[in-house]
CSV table of C-alpha atoms in Angstrom, one decimal:
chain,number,residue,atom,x,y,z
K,247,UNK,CA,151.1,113.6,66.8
K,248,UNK,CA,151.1,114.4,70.4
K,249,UNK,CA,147.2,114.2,70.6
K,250,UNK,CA,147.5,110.7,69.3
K,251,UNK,CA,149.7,109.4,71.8
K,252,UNK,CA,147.5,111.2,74.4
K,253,UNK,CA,144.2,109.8,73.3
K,254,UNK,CA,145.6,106.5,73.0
K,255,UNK,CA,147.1,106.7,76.7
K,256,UNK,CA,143.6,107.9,77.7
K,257,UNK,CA,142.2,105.1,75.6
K,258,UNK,CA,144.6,102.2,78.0
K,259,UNK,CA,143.5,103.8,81.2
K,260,UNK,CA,140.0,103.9,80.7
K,261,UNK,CA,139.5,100.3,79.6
K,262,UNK,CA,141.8,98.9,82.1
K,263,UNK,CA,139.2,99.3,83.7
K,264,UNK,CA,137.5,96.1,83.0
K,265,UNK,CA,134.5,95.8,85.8
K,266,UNK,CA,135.9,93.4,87.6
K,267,UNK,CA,133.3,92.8,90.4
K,268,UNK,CA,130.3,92.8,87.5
K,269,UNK,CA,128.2,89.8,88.5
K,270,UNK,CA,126.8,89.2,84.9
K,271,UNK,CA,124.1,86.0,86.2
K,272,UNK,CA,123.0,87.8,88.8
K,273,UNK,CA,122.2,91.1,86.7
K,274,UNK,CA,120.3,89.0,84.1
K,275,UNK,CA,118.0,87.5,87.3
K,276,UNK,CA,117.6,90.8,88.8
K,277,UNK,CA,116.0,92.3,85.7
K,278,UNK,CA,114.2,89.3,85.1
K,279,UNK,CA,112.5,89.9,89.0
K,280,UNK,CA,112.1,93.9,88.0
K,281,UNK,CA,110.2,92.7,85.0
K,282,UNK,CA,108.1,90.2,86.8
K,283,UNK,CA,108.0,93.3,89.4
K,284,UNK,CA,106.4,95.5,86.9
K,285,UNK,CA,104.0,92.7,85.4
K,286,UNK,CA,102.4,92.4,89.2
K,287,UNK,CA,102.1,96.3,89.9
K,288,UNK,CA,100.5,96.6,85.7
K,289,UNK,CA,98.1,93.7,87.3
K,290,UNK,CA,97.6,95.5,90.3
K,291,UNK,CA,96.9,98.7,88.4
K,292,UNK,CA,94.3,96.9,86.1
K,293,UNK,CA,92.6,95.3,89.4
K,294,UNK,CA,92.4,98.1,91.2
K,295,UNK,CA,90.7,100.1,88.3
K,296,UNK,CA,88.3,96.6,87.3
K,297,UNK,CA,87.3,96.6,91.5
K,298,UNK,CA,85.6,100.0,91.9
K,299,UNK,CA,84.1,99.8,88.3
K,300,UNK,CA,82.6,96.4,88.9
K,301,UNK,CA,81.4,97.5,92.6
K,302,UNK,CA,79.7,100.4,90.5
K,303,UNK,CA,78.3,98.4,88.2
K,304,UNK,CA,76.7,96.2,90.8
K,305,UNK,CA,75.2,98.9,93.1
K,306,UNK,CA,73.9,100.1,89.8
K,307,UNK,CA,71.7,96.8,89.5
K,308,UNK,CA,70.7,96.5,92.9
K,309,UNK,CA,67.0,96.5,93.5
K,310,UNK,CA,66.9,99.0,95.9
K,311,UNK,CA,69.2,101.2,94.3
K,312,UNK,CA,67.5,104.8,93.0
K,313,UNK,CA,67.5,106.6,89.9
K,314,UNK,CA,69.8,109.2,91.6
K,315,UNK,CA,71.8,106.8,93.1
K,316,UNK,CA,71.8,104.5,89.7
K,317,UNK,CA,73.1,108.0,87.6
K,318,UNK,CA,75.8,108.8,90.6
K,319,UNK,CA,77.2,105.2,90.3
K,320,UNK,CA,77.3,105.2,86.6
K,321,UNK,CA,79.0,108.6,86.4
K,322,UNK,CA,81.4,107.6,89.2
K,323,UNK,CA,82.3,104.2,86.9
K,324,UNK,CA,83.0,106.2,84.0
K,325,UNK,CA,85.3,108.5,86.1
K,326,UNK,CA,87.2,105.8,87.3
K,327,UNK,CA,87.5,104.1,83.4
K,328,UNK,CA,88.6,107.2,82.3
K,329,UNK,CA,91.0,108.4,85.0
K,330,UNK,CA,92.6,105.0,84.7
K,331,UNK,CA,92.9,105.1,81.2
K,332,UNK,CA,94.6,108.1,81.0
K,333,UNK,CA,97.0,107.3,83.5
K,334,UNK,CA,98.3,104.9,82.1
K,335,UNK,CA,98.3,106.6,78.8
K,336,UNK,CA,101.0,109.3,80.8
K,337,UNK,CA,102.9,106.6,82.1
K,338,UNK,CA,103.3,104.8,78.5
K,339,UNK,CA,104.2,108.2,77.0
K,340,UNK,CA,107.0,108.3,79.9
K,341,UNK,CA,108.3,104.1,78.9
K,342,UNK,CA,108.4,104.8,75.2
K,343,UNK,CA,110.3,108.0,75.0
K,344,UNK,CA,112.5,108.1,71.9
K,345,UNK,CA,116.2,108.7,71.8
K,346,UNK,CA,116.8,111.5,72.7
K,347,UNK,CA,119.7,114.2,73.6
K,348,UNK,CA,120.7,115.4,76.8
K,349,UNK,CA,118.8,118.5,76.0
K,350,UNK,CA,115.8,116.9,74.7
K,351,UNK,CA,115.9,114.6,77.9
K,352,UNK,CA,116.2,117.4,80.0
K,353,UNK,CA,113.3,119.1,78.3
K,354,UNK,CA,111.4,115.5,78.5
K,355,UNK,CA,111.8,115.2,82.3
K,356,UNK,CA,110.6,119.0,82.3
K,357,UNK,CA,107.5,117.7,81.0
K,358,UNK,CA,107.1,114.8,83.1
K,359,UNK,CA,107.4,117.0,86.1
K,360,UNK,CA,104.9,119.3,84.9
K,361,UNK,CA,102.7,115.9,84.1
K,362,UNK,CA,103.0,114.8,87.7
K,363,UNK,CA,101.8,118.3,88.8
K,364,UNK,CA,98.5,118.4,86.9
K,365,UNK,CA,98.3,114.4,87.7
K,366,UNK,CA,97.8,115.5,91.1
K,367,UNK,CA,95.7,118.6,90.3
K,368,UNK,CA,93.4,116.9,87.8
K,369,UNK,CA,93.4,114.4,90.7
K,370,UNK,CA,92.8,116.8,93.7
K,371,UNK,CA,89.6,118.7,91.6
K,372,UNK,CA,88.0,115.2,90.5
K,373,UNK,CA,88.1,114.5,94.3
K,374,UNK,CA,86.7,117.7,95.0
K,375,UNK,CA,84.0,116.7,92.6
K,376,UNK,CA,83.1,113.6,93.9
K,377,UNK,CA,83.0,115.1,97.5
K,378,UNK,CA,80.6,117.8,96.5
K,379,UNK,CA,78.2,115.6,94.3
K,380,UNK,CA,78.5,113.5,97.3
K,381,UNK,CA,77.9,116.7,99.7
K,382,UNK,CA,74.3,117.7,97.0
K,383,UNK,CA,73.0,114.4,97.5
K,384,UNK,CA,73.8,113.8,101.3
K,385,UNK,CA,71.8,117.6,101.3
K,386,UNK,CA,68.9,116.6,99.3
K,387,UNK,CA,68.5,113.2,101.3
K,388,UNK,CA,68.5,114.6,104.4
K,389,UNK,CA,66.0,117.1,103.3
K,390,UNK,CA,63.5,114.0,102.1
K,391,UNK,CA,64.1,112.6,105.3
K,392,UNK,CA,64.4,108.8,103.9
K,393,UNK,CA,65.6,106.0,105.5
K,394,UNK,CA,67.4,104.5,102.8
K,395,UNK,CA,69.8,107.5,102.4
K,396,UNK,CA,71.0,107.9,105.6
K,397,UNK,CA,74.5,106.7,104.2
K,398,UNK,CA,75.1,109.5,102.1
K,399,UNK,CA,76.2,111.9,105.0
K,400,UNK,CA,78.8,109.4,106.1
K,401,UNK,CA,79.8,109.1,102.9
K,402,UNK,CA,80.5,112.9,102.5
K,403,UNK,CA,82.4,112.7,105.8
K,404,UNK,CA,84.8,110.3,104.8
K,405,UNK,CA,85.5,112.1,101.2
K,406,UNK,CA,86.1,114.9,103.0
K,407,UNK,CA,89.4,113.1,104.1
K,408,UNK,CA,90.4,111.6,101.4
K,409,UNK,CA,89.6,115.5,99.6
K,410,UNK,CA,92.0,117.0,102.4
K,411,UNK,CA,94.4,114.3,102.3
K,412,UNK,CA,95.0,114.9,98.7
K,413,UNK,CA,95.1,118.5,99.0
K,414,UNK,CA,98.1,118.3,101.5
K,415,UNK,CA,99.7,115.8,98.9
K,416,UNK,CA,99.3,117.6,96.4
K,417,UNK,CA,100.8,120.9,98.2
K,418,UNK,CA,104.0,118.7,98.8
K,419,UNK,CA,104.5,117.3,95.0
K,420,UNK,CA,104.0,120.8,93.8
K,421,UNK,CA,107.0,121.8,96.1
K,422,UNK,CA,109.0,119.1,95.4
K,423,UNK,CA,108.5,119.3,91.7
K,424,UNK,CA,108.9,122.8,91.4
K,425,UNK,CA,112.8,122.2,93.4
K,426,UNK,CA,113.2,119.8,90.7
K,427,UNK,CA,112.3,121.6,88.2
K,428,UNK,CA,114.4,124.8,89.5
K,429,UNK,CA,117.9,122.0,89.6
K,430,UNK,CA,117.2,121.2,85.8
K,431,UNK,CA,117.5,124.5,85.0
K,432,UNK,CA,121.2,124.4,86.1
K,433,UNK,CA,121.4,121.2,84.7
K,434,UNK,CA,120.1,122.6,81.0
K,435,UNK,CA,122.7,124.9,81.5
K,436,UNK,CA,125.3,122.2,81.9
K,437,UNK,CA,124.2,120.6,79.0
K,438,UNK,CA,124.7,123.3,76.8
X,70,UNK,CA,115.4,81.3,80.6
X,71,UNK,CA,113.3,82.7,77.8
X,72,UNK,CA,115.2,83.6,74.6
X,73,UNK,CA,115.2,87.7,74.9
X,74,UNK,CA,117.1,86.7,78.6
X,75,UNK,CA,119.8,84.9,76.7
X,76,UNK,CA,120.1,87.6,74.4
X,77,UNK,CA,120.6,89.6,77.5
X,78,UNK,CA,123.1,87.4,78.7
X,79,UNK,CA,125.0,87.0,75.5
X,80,UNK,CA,125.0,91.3,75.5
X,81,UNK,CA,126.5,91.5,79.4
X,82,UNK,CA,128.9,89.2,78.2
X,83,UNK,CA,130.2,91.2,75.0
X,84,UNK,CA,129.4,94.8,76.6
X,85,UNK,CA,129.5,94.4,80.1
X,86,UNK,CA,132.6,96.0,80.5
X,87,UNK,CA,131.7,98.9,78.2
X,88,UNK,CA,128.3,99.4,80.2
X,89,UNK,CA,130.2,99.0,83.8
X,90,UNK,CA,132.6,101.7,83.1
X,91,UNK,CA,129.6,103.8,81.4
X,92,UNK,CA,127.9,103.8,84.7
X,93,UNK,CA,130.7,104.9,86.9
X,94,UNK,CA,131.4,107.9,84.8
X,95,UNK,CA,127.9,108.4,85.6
X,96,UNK,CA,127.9,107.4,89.2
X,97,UNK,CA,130.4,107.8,92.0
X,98,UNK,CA,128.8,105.9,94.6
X,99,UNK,CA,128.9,102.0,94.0
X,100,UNK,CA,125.4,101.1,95.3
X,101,UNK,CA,124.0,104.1,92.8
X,102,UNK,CA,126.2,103.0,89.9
X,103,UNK,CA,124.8,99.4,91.0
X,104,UNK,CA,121.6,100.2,90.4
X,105,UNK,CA,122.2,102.5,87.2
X,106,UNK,CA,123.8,99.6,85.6
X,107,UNK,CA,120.6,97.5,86.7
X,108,UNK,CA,118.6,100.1,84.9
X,109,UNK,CA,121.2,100.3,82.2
X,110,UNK,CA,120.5,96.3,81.8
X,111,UNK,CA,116.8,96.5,82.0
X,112,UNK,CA,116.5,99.4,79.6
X,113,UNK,CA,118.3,97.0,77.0
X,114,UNK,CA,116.3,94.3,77.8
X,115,UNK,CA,113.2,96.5,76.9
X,116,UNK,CA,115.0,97.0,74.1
X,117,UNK,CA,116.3,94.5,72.5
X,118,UNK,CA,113.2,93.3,70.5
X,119,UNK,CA,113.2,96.3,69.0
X,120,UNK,CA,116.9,96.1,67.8
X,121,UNK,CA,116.5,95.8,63.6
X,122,UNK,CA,119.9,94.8,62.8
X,123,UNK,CA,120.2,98.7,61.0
X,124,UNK,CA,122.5,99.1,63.0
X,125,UNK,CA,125.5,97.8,64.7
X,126,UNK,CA,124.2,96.0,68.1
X,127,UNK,CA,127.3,97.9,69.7
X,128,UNK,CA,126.0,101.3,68.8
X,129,UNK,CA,122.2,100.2,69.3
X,130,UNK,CA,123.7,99.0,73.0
X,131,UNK,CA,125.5,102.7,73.5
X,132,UNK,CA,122.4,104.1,72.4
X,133,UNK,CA,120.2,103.0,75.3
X,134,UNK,CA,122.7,102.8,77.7
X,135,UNK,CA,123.8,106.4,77.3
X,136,UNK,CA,120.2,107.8,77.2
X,137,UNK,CA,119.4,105.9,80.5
X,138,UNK,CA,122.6,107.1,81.9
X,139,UNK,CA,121.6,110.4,81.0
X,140,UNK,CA,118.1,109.5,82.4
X,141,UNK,CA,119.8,108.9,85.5
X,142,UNK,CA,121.8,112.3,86.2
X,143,UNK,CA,118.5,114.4,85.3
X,144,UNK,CA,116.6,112.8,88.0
X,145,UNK,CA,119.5,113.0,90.5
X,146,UNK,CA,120.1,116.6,89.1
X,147,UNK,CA,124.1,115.6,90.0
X,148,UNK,CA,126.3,117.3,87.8
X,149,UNK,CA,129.9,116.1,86.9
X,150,UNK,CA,131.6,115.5,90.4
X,151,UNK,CA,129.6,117.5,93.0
X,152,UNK,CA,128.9,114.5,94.5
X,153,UNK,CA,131.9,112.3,94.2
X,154,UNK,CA,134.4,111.6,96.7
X,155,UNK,CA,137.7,110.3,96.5
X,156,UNK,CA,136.9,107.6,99.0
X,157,UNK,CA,134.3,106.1,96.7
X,158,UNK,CA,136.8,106.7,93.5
X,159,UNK,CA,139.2,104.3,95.3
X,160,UNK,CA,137.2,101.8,95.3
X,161,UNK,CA,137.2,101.6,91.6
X,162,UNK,CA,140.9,100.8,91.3
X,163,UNK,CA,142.1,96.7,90.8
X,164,UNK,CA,144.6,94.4,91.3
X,165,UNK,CA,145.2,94.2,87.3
X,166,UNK,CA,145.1,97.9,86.7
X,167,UNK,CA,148.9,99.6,86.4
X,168,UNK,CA,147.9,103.2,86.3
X,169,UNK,CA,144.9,103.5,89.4
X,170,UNK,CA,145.5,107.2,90.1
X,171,UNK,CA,145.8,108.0,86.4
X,172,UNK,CA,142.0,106.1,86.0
X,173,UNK,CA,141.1,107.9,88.8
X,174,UNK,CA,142.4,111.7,87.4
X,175,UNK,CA,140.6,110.6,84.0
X,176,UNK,CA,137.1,109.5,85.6
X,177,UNK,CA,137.2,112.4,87.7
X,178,UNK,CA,138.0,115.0,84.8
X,179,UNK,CA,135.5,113.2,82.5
X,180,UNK,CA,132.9,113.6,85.1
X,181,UNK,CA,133.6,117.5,84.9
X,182,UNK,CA,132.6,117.7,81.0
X,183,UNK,CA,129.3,118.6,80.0
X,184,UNK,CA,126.7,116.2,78.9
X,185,UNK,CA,127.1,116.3,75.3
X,186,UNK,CA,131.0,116.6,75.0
X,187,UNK,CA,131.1,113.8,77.9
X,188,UNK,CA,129.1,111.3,75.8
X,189,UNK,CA,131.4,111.8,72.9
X,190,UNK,CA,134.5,111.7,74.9
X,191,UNK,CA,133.3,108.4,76.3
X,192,UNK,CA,132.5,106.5,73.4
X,193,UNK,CA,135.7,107.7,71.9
X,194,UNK,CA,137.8,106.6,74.8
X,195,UNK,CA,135.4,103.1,74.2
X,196,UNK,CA,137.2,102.7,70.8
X,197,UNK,CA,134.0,104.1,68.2
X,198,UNK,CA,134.5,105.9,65.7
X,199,UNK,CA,133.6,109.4,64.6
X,200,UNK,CA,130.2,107.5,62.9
X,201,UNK,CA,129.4,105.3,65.3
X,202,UNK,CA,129.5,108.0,67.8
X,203,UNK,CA,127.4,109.8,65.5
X,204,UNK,CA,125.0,106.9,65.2
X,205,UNK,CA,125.1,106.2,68.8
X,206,UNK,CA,124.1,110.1,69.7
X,207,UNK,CA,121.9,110.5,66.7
X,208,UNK,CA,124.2,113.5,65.8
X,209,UNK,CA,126.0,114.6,62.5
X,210,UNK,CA,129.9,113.9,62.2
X,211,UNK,CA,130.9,117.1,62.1
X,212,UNK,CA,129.0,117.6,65.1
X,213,UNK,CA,130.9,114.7,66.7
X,214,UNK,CA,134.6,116.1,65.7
X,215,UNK,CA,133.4,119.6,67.3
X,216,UNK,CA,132.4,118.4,70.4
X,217,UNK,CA,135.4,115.5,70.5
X,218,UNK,CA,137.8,118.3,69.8
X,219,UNK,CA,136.2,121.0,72.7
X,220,UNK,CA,135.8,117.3,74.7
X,221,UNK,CA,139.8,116.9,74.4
X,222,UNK,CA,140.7,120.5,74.8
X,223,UNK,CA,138.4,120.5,78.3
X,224,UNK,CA,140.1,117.0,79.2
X,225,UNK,CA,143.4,118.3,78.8
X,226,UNK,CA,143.0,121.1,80.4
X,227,UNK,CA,142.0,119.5,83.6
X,228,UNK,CA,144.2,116.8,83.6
X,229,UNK,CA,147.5,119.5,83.2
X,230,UNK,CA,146.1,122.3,84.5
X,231,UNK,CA,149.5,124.5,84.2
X,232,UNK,CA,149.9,123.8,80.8
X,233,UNK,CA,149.9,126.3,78.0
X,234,UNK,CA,146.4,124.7,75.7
């Protein structure tokens, strides 16, 4: 019975541990801020997908506003619905992962890695998008000449920074990602 | 306080222990384990309205915390003790505790298991049984008795490294 004894020696020392210096009031208010945390930035996320639909939506009734620049607008709001709508699709899928095993978690954050990375390319390519329908109509209003377009240009200036300064982001969550993803494979290993 | 919050409470109270030594197998550094047991704590508060009374709330509690504690070591890609230090393991030792170094040589070696054999070992060492380590991990008993037995033989075999298995 010499395992017996051992396990149950094993056994005393690790619960004499008893966690002495666990604070149990102040763990029950921090999760309640995280949770109020989380509430504010699932607000914030809402907001800041309701803002650049609604400003769509306005431009979009706007007197002055053209049938090109009325389709552009409308396209642009359903873009931003649906971009929004998937992302937080991904993100629930991440929250309301089953039990799993280490394996299967292992496999899971595989996927979630490889989610990030065609976040950020679906990302970088609807930028592109945006910068050269931007870039067609800045063309063709420069070619009529109007006064009333004379935005547009500017417009595919400033895109062109935000198309570069998602490019370099994108170059740096590929790398990190695929370091990550290289480490799980050692850790897959450990799991056995 | 809202209702789920006491429920919360009333789990710390009853687990806490359990949970705090579940996170410093996990996690060497105190802030880290700090924060793991904060994510430990919030996963079961998510939780908890979801708990059906099909099971035992201990095993339902294990459940979560062990998959977040898992969680936990795939995004730090740390494995066993490749970041401890003995410094930081010392800190885990109290006044009430006779055998520190012996805690310390049996954190360390658990540390050193694999994932799958660790989690078993744990919740053994946590006083469950063969099937509520089976309903904790989702696995099969005889699943649990191989990897408790390969979990013991590995233990051993760190803890008395010169002797004869």
């Amino acid at each position: 019975m010499k395992t017996d004894k051992e396990t149950d020696q094993w056994r005393e020392n690790w619960q004499a541990n008893r966690g002495d210096s666990l604070d149990i009031d102040a763990l029950v208010e921090q999760v309640r801020r995280r949770n109020a945390r989380e509430k504010i930035i699932a607000f914030f996320e809402v907001a800041s997908s309701t803002v650049p639909i609604g400003l769509c939506l306005f431009a979009i009734t706007m007197p002055s506003s053209t049938a090109y620049e009325s389709g552009f607008f409308l396209l642009l709001a359903a873009f931003v619905g649906a971009f929004v709508f998937w992302a937080v699709r991904q993100r629930r899928r991440i929250w309301l992962k089953p039990q799993k095993t280490p394996s299967e978690l292992i496999a899971w954050e595989r996927q979630r890695l490889e989610a990030k990375m065609r976040y950020w390319r679906v990302s970088f390519w609807c930028v592109f998008g945006i910068w050269l329908l931007l870039l067609l109509i800045a063309a063709a209003s420069l070619m009529s000449n109007s006064e009333l377009n004379r935005g547009w240009p500017t417009s595919a200036i400033a895109n062109l920074g935000v198309l570069l300064a998602t490019g370099a982001w994108l170059q740096v969550v590929k790398h990190r990602a695929r370091r990550q993803l290289d480490a799980l494979e050692a850790l897959d290993m450990n799991a056995g | 306080m809202t209702e789920i919050d006491s429920k919360l409470k009333r789990v710390l109270e009853d687990y806490g222990p359990m949970l705090f030594r579940l996170a410093t197998s996990y996690e060497w550094d105190p802030a880290l384990r700090d924060d793991l047991l904060q994510d430990i704590a919030f996963s079961i508060w998510k939780a908890l309205p979801t708990f059906k009374n099909e099971a035992s709330l201990k095993t339902f509690i294990a459940r979560v915390a062990h998959n977040r504690a898992v969680d936990h070591v795939i995004k730090r890609q740390r494995i066993a003790d490749r970041q401890g230090s003995v410094e930081n393991a010392a800190a885990l030792t109290s006044k009430n505790n006779r055998h520190p170094h012996d805690r310390i040589d049996l954190l360390k070696a658990i540390r050193r298991l694999s994932l799958p054999n660790r989690q078993c070992v744990e919740l053994m060492l946590e006083g469950f049984t063969h099937s509520e380590i089976g309903e904790s991990l989702a696995l099969e008993e005889n699943t649990v008795a191989q990897r408790l037995s390969r979990g013991r033989r590995q233990l051993r075999a760190i803890l008395n490294p010169g002797e004869p298995e």
